[in-house]
Tab-separated table of C-alpha atoms in Angstrom:
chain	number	residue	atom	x	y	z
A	1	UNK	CA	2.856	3.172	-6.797
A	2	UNK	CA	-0.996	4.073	-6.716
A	3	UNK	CA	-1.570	-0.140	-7.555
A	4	UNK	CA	0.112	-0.550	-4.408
A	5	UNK	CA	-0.686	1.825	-1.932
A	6	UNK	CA	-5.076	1.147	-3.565
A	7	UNK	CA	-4.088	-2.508	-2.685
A	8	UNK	CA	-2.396	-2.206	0.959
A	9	UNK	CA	-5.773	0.603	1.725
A	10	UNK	CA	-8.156	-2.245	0.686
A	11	UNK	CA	-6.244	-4.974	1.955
A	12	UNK	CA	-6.366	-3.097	5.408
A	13	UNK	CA	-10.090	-3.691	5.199
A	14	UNK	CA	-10.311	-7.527	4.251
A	15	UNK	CA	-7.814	-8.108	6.954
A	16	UNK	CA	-9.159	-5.797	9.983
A	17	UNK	CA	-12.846	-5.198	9.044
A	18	UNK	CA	-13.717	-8.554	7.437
A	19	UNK	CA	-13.709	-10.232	4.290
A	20	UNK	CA	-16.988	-9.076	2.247
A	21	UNK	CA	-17.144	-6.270	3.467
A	22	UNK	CA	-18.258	-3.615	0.648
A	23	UNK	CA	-16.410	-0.265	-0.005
A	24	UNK	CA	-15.944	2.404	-2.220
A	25	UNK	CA	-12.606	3.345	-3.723
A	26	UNK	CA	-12.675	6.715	-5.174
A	27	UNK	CA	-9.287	8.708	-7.741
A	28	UNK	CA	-9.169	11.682	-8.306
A	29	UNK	CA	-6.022	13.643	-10.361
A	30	UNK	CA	-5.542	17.385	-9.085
A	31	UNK	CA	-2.170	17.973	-10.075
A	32	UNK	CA	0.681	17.668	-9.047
A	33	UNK	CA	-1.394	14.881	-6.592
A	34	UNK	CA	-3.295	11.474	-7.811
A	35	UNK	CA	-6.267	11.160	-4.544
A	36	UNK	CA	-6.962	7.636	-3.421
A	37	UNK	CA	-9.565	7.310	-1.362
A	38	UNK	CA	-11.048	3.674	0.220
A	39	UNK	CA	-14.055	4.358	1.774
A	40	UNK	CA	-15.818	1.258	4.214
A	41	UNK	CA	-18.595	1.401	7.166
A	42	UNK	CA	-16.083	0.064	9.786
A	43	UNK	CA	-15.182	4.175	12.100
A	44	UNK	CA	-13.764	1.705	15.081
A	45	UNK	CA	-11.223	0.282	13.477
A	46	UNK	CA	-8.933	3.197	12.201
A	47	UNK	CA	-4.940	2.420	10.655
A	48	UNK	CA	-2.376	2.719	12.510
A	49	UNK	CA	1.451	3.414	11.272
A	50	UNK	CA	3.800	0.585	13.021
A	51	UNK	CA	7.353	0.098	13.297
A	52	UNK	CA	6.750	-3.560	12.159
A	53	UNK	CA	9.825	-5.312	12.837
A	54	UNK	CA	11.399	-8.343	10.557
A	55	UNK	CA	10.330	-10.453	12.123
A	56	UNK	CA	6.574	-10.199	11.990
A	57	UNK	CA	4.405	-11.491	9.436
A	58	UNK	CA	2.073	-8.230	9.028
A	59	UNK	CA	1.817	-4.765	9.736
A	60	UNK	CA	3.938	-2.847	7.170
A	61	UNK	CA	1.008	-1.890	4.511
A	62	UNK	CA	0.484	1.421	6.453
A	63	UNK	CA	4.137	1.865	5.894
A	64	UNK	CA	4.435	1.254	2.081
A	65	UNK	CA	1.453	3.615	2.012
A	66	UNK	CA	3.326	6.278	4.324
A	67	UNK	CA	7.031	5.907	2.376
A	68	UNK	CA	4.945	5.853	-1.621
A	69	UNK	CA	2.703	8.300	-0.649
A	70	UNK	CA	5.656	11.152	1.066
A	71	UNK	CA	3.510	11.099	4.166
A	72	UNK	CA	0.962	12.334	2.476
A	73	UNK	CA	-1.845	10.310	3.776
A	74	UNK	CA	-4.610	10.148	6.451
A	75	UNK	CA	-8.138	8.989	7.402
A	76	UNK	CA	-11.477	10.626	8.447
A	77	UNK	CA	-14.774	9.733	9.271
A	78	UNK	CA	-17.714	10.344	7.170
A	79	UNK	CA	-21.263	9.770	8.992
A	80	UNK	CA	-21.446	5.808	9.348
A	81	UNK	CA	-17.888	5.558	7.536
A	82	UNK	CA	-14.161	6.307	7.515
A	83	UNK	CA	-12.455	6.702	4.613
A	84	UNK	CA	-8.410	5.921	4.508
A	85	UNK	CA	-6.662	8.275	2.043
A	86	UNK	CA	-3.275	8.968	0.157
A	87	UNK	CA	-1.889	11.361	-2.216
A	88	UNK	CA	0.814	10.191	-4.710
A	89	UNK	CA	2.803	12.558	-6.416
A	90	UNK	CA	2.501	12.854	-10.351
A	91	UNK	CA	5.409	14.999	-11.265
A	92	UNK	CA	8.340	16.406	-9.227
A	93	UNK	CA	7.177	17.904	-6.174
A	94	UNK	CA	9.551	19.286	-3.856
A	95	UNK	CA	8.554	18.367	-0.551
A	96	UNK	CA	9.687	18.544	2.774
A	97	UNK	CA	11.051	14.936	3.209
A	98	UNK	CA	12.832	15.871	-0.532
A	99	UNK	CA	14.289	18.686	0.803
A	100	UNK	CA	15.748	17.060	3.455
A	101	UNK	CA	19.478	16.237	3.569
A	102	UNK	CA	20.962	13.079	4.462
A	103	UNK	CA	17.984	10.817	4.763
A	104	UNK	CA	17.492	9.608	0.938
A	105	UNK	CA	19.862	5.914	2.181
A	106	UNK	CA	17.243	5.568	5.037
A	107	UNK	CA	14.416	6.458	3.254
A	108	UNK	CA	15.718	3.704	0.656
A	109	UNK	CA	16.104	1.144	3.506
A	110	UNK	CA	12.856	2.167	4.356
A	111	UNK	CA	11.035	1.038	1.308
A	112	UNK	CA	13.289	-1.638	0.530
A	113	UNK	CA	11.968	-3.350	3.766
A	114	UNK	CA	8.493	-2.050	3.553
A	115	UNK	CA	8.584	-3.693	0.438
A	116	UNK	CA	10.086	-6.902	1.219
A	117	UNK	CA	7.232	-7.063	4.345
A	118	UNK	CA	4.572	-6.684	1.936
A	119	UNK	CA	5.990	-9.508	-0.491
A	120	UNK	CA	6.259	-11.942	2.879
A	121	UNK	CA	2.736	-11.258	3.668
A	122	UNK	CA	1.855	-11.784	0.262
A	123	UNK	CA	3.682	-15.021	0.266
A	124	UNK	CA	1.553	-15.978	3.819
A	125	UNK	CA	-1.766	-15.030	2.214
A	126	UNK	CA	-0.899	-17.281	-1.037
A	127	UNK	CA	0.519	-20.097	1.559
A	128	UNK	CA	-2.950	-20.063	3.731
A	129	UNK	CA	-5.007	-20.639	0.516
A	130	UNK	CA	-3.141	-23.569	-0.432
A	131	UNK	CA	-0.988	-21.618	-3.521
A	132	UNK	CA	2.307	-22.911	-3.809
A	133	UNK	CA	4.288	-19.127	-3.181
A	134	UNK	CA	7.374	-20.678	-5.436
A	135	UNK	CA	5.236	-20.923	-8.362
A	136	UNK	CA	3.835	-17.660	-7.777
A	137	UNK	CA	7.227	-15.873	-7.302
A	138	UNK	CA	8.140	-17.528	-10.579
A	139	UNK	CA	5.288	-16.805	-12.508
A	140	UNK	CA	5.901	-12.901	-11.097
A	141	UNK	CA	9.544	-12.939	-11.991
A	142	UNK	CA	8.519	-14.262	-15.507
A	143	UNK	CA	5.715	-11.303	-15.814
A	144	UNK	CA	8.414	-8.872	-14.238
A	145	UNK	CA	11.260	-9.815	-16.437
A	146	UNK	CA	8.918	-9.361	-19.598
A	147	UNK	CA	7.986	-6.277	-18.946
A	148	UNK	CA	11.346	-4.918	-18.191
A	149	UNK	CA	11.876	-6.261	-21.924
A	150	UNK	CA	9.064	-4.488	-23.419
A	151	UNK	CA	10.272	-1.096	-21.969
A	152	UNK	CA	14.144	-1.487	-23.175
């Protein structure tokens, strides 16, 4: 989870402040929480959560980060900066959206779409840059299925 919310928070900056542009990622493990931080010298353009629909190509990285991270997230500006943060959980926590009854199918569906939305804009990204995504999706399933094997 912390490889993919790190990778949506930069991601966010390649794709709304510019390509190049340098940053700082920071961890830090004060338990029962695992800190990300992504640090960059952009304060104007701040994330946003959407309700990205299906049907668009972007948007849902903000959303992964929100469902991984239990809403535990949020961004502030530093001086010339903003840094984006999340929290991830590192053992059971109870927390309020845990505690909550009846939500755990939508709060599947949830991630299960946030999810897929992030694979489809990986998929565009690879497509742009002249990848072929089959090969790619092959090559993951091959890595995926392998280690799957190592942990059985």
């Amino acid at each position: 989870m912390a490889q993919i919310c790190l990778s949506e928070l930069v991601t966010n900056v390649i794709q709304h402040v510019g390509e190049g542009t340098p940053v700082t990622l920071r961890m830090a493990l004060s338990e029962p929480y695992l800190r990300l931080e992504v640090e960059d010298p952009d304060t104007r353009a701040l994330p946003t959560l959407l309700a990205a629909g299906a049907a668009l190509e972007s948007g849902r990285g903000v959303a992964l980060v929100d469902i991984l991270s239990d809403h535990r997230w949020g961004v502030f500006l530093q001086g010339d900066s903003k840094v984006v943060w999340c929290e991830l959980a590192t053992a059971d926590v109870p927390t309020a959206r845990a505690l909550s009854s009846g939500s755990s199918a939508l709060r599947a569906v949830a991630a299960e779409e946030a999810a897929i939305g992030v694979m489809v804009d990986v998929l565009h990204w690879l497509h742009a840059r002249g990848y072929d995504p089959d090969d790619v999706l092959d090559r993951a399933q091959n890595h995926f299925e392998a280690a799957l094997g190592e942990v059985v």
